[in-house]
Short mmCIF file of C-alpha atoms and ligand atoms in Angstrom, two decimals:
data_model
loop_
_atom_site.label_atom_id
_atom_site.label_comp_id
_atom_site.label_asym_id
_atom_site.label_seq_id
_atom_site.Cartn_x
_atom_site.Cartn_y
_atom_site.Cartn_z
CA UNK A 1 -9.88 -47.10 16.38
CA UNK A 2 -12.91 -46.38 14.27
CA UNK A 3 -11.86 -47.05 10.70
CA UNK A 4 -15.44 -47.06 9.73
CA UNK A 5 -14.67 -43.32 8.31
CA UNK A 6 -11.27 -43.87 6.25
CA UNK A 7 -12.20 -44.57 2.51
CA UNK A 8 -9.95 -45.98 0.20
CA UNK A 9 -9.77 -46.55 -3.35
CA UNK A 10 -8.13 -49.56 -4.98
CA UNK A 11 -7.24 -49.62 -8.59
CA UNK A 12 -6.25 -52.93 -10.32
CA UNK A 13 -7.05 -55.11 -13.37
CA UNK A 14 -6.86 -57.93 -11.85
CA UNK A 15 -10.46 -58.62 -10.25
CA UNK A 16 -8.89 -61.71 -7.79
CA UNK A 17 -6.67 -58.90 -6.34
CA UNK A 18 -9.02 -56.24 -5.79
CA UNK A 19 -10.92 -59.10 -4.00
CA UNK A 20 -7.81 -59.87 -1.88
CA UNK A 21 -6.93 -56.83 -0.96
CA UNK A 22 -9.94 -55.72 -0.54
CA UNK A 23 -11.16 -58.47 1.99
CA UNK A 24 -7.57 -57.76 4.10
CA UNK A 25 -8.64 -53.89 4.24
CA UNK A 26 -12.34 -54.37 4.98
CA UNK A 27 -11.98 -56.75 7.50
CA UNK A 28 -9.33 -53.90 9.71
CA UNK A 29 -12.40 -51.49 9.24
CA UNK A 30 -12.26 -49.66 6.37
CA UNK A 31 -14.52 -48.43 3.64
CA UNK A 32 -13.57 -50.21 0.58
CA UNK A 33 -14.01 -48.46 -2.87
CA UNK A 34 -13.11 -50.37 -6.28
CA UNK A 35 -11.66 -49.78 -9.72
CA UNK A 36 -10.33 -51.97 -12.46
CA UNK A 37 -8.29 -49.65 -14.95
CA UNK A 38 -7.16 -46.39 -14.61
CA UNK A 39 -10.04 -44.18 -16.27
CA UNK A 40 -11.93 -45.80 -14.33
CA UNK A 41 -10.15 -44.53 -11.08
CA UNK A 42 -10.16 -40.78 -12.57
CA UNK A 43 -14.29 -41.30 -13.03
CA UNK A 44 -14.74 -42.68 -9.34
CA UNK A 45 -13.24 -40.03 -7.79
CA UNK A 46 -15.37 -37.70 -9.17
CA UNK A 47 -18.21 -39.67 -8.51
CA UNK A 48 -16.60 -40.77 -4.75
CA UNK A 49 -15.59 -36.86 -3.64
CA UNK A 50 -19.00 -35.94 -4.01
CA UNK A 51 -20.40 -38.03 -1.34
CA UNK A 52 -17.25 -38.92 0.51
CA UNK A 53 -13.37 -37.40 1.42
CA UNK A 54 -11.23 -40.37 0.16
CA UNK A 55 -8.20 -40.54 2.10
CA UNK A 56 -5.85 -43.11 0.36
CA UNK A 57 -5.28 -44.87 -2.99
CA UNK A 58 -3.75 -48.36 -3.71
CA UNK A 59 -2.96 -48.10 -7.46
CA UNK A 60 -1.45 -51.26 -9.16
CA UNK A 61 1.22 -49.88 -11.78
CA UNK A 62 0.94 -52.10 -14.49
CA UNK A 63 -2.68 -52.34 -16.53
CA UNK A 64 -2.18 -52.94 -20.23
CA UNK A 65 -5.35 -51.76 -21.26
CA UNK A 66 -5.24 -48.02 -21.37
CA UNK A 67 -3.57 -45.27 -18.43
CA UNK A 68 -1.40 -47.28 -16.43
CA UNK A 69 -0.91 -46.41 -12.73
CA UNK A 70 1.75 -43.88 -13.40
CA UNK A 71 -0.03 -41.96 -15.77
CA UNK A 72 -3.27 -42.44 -13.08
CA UNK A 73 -1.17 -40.87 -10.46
CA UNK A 74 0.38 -38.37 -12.65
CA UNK A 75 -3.23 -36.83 -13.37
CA UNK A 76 -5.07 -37.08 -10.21
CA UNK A 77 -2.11 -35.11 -8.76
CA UNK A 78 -2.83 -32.16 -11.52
CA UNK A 79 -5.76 -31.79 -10.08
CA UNK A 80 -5.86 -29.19 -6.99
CA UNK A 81 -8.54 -31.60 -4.94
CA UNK A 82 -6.37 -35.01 -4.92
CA UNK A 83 -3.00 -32.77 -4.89
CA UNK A 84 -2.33 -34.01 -0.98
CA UNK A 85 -4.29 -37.61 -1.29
CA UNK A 86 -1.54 -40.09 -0.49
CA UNK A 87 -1.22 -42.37 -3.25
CA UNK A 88 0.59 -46.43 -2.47
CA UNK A 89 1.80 -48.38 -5.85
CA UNK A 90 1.51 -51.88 -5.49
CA UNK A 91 3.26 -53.63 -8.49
CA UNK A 92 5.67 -56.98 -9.08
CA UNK A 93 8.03 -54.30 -10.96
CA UNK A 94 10.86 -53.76 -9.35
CA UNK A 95 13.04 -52.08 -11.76
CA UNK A 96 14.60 -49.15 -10.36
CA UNK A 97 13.72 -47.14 -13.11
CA UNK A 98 9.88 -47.38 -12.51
CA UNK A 99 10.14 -46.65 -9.01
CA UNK A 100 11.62 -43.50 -9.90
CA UNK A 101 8.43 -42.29 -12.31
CA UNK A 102 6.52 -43.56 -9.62
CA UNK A 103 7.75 -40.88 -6.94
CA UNK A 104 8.03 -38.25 -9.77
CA UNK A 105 4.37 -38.94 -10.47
CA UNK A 106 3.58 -38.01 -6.93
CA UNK A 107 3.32 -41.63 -5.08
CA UNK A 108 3.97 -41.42 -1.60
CA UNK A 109 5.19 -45.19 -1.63
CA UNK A 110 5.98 -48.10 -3.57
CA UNK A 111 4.96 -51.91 -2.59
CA UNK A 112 6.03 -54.94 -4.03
CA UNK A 113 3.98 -57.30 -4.65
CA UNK A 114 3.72 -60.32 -3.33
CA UNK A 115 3.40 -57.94 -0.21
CA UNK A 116 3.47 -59.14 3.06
CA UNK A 117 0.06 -58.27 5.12
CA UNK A 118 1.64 -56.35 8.35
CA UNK A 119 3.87 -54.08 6.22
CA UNK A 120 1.16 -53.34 4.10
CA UNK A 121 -1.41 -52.55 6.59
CA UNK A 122 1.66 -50.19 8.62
CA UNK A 123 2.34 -48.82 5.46
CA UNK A 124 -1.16 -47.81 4.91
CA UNK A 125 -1.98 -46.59 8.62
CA UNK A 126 1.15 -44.85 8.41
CA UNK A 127 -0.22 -42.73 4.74
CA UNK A 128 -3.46 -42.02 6.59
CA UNK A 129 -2.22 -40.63 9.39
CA UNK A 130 0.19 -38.62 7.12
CA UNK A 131 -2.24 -37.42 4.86
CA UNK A 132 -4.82 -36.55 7.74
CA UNK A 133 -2.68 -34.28 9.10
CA UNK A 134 -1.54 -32.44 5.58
CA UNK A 135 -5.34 -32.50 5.24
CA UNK A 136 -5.80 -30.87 9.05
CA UNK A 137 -2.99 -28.47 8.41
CA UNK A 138 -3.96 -27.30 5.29
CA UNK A 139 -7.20 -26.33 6.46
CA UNK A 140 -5.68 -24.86 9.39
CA UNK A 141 -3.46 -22.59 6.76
CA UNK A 142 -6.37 -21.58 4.32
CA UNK A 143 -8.35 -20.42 7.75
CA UNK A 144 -5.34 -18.15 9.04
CA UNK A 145 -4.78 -16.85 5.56
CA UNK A 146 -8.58 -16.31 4.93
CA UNK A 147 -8.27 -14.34 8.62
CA UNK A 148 -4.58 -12.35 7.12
CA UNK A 149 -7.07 -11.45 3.93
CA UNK A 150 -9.93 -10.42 6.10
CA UNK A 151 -7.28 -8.60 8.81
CA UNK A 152 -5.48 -6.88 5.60
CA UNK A 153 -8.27 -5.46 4.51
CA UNK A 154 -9.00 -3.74 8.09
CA UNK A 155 -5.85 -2.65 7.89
CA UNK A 156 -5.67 -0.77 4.13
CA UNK A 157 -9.01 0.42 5.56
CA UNK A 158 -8.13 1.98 8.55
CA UNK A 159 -5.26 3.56 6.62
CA UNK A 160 -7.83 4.92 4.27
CA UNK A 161 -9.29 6.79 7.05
CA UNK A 162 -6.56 8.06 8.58
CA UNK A 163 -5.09 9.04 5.33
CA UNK A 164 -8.30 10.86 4.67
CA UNK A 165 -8.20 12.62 8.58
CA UNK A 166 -4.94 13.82 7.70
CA UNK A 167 -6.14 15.67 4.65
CA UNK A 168 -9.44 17.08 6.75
CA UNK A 169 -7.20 17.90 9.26
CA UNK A 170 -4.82 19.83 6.99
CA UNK A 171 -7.66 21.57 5.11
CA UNK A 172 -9.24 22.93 8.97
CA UNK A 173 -5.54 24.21 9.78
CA UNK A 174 -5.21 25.82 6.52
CA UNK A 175 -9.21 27.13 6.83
CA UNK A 176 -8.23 28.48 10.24
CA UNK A 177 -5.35 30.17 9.36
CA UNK A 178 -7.63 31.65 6.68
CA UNK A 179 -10.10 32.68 9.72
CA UNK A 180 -6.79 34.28 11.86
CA UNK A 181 -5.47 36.12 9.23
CA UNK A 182 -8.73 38.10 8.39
CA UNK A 183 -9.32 38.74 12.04
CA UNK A 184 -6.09 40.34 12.24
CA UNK A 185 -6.82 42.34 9.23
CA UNK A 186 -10.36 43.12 10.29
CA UNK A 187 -9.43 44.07 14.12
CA UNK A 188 -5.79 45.22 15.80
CA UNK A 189 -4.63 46.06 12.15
CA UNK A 190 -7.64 48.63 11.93
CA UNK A 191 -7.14 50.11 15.48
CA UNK A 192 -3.75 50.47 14.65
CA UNK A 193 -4.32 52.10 11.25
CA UNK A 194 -7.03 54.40 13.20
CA UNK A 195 -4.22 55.03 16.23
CA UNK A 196 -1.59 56.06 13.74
CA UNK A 197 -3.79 58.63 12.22
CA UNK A 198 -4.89 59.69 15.67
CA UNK A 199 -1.42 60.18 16.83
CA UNK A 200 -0.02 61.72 13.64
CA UNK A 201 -2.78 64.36 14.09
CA UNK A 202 -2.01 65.17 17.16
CA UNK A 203 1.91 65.67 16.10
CA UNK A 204 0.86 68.48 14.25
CA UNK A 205 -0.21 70.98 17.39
CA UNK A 206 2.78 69.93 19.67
CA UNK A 207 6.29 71.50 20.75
CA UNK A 208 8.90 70.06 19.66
CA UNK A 209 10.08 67.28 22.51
CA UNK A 210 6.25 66.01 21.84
CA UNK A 211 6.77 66.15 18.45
CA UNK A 212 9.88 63.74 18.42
CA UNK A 213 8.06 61.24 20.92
CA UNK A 214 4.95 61.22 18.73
CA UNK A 215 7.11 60.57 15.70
CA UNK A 216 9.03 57.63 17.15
CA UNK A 217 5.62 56.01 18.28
CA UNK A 218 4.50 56.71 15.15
CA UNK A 219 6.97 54.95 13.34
CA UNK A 220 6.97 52.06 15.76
CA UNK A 221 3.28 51.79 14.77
CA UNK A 222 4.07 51.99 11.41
CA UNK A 223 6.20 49.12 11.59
CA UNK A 224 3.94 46.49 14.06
CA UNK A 225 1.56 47.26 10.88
CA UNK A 226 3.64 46.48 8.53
CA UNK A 227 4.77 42.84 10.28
CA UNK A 228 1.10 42.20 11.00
CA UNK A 229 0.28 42.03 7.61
CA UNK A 230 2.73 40.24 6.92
CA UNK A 231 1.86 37.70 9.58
CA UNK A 232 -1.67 37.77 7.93
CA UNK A 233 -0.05 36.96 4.52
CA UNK A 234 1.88 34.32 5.81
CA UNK A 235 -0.69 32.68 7.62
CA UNK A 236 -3.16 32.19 4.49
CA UNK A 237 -2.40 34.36 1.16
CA UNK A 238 -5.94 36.18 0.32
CA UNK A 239 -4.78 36.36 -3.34
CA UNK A 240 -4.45 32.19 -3.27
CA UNK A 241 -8.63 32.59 -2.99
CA UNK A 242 -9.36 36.22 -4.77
CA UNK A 243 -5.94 35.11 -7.75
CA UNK A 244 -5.56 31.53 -7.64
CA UNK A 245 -2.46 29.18 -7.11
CA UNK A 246 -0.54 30.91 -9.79
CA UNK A 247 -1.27 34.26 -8.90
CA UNK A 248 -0.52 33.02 -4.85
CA UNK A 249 2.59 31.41 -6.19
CA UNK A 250 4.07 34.41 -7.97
CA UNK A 251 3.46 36.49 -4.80
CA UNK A 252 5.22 33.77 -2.72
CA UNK A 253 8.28 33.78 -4.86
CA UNK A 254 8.68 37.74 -5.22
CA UNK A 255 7.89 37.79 -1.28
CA UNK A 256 10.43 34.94 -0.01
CA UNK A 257 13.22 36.72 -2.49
CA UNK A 258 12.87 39.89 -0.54
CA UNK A 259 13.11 38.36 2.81
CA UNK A 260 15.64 36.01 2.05
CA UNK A 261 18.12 37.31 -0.47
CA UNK A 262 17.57 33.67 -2.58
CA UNK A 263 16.11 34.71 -5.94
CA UNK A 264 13.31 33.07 -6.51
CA UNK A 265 11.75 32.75 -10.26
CA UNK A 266 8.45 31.81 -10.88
CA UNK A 267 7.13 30.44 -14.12
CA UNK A 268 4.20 29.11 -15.46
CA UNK A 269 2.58 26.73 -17.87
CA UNK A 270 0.00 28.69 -20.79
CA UNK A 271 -2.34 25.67 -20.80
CA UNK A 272 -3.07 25.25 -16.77
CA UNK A 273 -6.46 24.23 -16.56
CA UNK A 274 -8.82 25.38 -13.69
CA UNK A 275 -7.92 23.98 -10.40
CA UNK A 276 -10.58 23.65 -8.18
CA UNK A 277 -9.89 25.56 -4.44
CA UNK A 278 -8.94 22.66 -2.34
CA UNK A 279 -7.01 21.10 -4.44
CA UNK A 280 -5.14 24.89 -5.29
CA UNK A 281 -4.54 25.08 -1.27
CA UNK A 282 -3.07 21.80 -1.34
CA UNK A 283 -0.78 22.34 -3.79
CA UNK A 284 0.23 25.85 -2.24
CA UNK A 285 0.90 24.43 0.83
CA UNK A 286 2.87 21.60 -0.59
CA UNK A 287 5.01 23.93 -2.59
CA UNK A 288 5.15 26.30 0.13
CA UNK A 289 7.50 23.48 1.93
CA UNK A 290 9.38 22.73 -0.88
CA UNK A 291 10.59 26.65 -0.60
CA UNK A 292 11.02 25.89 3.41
CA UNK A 293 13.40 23.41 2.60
CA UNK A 294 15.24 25.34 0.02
CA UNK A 295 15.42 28.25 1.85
CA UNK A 296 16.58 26.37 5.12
CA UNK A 297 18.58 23.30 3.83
CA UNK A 298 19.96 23.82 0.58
CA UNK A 299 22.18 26.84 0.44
CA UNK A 300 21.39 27.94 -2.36
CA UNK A 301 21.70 31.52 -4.40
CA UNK A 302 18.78 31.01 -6.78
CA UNK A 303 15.61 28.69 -7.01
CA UNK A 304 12.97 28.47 -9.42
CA UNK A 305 9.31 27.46 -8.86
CA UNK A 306 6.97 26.31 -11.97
CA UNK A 307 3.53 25.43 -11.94
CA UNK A 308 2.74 23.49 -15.46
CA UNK A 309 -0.22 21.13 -16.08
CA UNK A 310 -2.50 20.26 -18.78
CA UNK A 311 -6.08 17.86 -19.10
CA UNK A 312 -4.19 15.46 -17.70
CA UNK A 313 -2.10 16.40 -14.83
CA UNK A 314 -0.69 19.59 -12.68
CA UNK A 315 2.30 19.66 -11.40
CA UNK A 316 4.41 22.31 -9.63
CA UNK A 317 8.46 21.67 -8.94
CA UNK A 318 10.96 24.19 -7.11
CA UNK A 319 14.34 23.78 -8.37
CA UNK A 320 17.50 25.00 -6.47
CA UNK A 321 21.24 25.30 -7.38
CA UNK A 322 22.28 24.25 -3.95
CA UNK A 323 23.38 21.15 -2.07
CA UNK A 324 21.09 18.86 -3.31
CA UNK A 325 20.06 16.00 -1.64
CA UNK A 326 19.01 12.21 -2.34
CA UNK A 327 15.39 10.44 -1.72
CA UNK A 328 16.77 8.69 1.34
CA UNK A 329 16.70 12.03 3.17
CA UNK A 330 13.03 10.89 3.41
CA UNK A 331 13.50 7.91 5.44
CA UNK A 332 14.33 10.13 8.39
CA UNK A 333 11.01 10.44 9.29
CA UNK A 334 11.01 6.43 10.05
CA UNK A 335 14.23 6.59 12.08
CA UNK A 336 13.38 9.84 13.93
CA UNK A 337 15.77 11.52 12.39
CA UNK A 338 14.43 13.69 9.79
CA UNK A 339 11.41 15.96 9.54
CA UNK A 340 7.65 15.66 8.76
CA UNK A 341 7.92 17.72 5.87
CA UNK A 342 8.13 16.26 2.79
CA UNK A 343 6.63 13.82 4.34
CA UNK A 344 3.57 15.51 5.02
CA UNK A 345 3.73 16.77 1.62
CA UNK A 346 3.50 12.95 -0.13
CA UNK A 347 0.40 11.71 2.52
CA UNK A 348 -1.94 14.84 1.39
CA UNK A 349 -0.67 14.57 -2.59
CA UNK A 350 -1.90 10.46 -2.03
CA UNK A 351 -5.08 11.25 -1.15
CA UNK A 352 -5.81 13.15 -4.36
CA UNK A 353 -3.75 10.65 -6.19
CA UNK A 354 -0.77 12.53 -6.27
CA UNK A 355 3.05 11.86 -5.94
CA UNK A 356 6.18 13.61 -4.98
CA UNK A 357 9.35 13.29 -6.97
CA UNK A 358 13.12 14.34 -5.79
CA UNK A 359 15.57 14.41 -8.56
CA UNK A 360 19.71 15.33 -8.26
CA UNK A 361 20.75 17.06 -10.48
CA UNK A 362 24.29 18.23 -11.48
CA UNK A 363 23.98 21.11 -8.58
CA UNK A 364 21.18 21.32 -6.66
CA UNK A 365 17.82 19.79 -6.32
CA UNK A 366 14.44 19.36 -7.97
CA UNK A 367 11.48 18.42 -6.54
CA UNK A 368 7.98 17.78 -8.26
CA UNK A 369 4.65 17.35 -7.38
CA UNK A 370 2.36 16.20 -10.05
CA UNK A 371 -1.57 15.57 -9.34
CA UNK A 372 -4.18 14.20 -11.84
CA UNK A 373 -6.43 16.96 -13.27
CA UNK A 374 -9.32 14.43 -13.08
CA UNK A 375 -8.79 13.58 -9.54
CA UNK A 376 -11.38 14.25 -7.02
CA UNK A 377 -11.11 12.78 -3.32
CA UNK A 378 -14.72 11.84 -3.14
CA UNK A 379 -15.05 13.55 -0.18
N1 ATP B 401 16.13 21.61 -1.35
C1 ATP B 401 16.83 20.83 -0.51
N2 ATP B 401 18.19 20.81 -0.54
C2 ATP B 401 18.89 20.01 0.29
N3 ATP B 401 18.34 19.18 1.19
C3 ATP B 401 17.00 19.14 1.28
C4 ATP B 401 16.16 19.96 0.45
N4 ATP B 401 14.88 19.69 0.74
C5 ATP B 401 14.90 18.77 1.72
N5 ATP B 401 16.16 18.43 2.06
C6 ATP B 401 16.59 17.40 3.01
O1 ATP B 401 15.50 16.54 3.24
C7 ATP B 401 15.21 16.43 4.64
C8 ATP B 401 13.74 16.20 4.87
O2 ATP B 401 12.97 17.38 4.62
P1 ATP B 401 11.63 17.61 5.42
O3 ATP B 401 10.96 18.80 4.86
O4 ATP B 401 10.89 16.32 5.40
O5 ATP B 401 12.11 17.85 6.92
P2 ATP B 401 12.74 19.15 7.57
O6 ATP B 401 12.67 20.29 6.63
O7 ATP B 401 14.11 18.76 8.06
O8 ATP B 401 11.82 19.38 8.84
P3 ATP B 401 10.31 20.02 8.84
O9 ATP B 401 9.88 20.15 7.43
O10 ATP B 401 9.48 19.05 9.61
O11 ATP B 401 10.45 21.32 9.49
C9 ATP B 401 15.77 17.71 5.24
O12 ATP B 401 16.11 17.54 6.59
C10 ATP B 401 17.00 17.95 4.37
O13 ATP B 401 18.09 17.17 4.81
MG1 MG B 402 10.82 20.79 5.73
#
């Protein structure tokens, strides 16, 4: 085997043993480096790692004039670059309680001195090997975690993006709906207007039989108008654009009461700031869920929704006297239980750096949204 790479450092103050041990090691191949006291060993391996990787140190414990081995060992293995490099005390002490601060110190072994020759040569084959393969497999460790950092980052990326296609994608839905609903304002709502007009003229120069048809297709008309603009409402609120969130809110609240019986309040803050349009859809269609649920899950009588806010944040919460419900609903979605929701709701508040918030309360629920005023997506 080609020792001609392994380097090791011996540390005595005795000059005739460095010599010894030193002829023993060079002789089996290695590369012999030298010491006599144990500043002296800190200083060489400074001045060693930079042209070499030492891979073991023979360190003689006792050396009356300044650090003695321990203390040697105790420092190098402070030090992140000699943390792994096997260290082998070779001392005449043999009380117990040295060997002991030896190990503590971080020595991987203790020799007595006199030592014989083949158990100190095993001994140090053995330490290189050893320390070789911490050495390999640390490498191999800093590689895969340097690929985990590298694949991490891909991954919070790639999140990033999707996050951010889930809020396009909710913004084209809601911008379509916006397109639908004036189409069927602009087109079979106007015929219809025009028809019923039409027809309630011609009422008016009829018998009588005529007369009662006309009527009852008059009042059918009457009503497909009435659900279509409805329909149109539903689909995207003109007044969230022309009003704003509160004024869209208000009409949601008194328009949900009517059709459901649940009476809903609506109250708001007097220092709301501006809220910029994309941002105000957001939040309507986030609150508009939170009514879903109450109206659907919660069995309740009355609700209340509030939109508050100042320079700092806005938030908007719908409270309900009803079931209630705890924050581990929300873990449906993971075990295919539950529904998209709420969570829906907390992906498109995270991208404006936004949260949701479910509280119990003594009966019933509240939910909050809150956003930062200051928030923009960057988009
Ligand atoms: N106000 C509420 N009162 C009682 N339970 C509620 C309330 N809001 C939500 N929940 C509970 O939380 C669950 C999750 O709501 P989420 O909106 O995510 O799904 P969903 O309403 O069931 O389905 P989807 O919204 O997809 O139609 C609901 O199934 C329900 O059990
Ligand atoms: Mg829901």
């Amino acid at each position: 085997m080609d020792r001609s790479s392994e380097n090791i450092l011996i540390v005595d103050d005795e000059p005739e043993n460095i010599r010894l041990l030193g002829q023993l090691l060079a002789a089996r191949g290695y590369q012999i480096h030298v010491a006599e006291s144990g500043e002296q060993a800190l200083t060489a391996f400074e001045t060693l790692s930079r042209e070499v990787r030492l891979d073991l140190i023979l360190l003689d414990v006792l050396m009356p004039n300044g650090l003695d081995g321990i203390e040697t060992c105790r420092r190098l293995k402070q030090q992140d670059s000699t943390r792994t490099l096997p260290v082998i005390f070779l001392t005449a002490k043999e009380d117990h309680a040295t060997i002991v601060r030896a190990f503590e110190a971080g020595g991987a072994d203790y020799v007595l001195k006199p030592f014989e020759t083949d158990v100190l040569l095993a001994r140090v084959r053995a330490h290189l090997t050893l320390g070789r393969l911490s050495h390999d497999l640390e490498s191999a460790l800093d590689e895969r975690s340097r690929q985990l950092r590298v694949a991490n980052r891909e991954l919070r990326r790639a999140n990033d993006r999707l996050r951010r296609l889930a809020m396009e994608v909710s913004l084209i839905e809601e911008r379509e709906k916006r397109r639908l609903a004036g189409e069927l304002h602009d087109s079979p709502m106007q015929k219809l207007n025009l028809a019923q007009m039409q027809i309630a003229s011609a009422a008016r120069c009829r018998d009588s039989e005529s007369d009662r048809l006309l009527e009852v297709g008059q009042e059918l008309m009457r009503e497909a108008l009435q659900e279509l603009r409805t329909l149109q409402f539903e689909l995207s609120p003109p007044v969230l654009y022309q009003g704003g969130l509160g004024a869209a809110l208000g009409w949601f609240a008194r328009y949900k009461t009517k059709r459901f019986g649940v009476e809903l309040h609506y109250v708001e803050s007097p220092t709301l700031p501006a809220i910029e349009t994309d941002l105000a859809v957001v939040l309507f269609q986030s609150a508009r869920e939170l009514v879903y649920n109450l109206i659907k899950h919660s069995g309740a009588s009355r609700g209340r929704i509030e939109l508050g806010g100042d320079l700092e944040s806005i938030c908007v919460s719908v409270d309900d006297d009803g079931r209630g419900f705890a924050p581990v609903a929300l873990d449906g979605l993971t075990s295919g239980e539950g529904g998209y929701g709420l969570f829906g709701v907390r992906e498109r508040l995270s991208l404006w750096g936004g949260e949701l918030d479910i509280e119990t309360k003594a009966q019933g629920a509240r939910v909050t949204i809150r956003v930062p005023s200051t928030m923009r997506t960057g988009r």
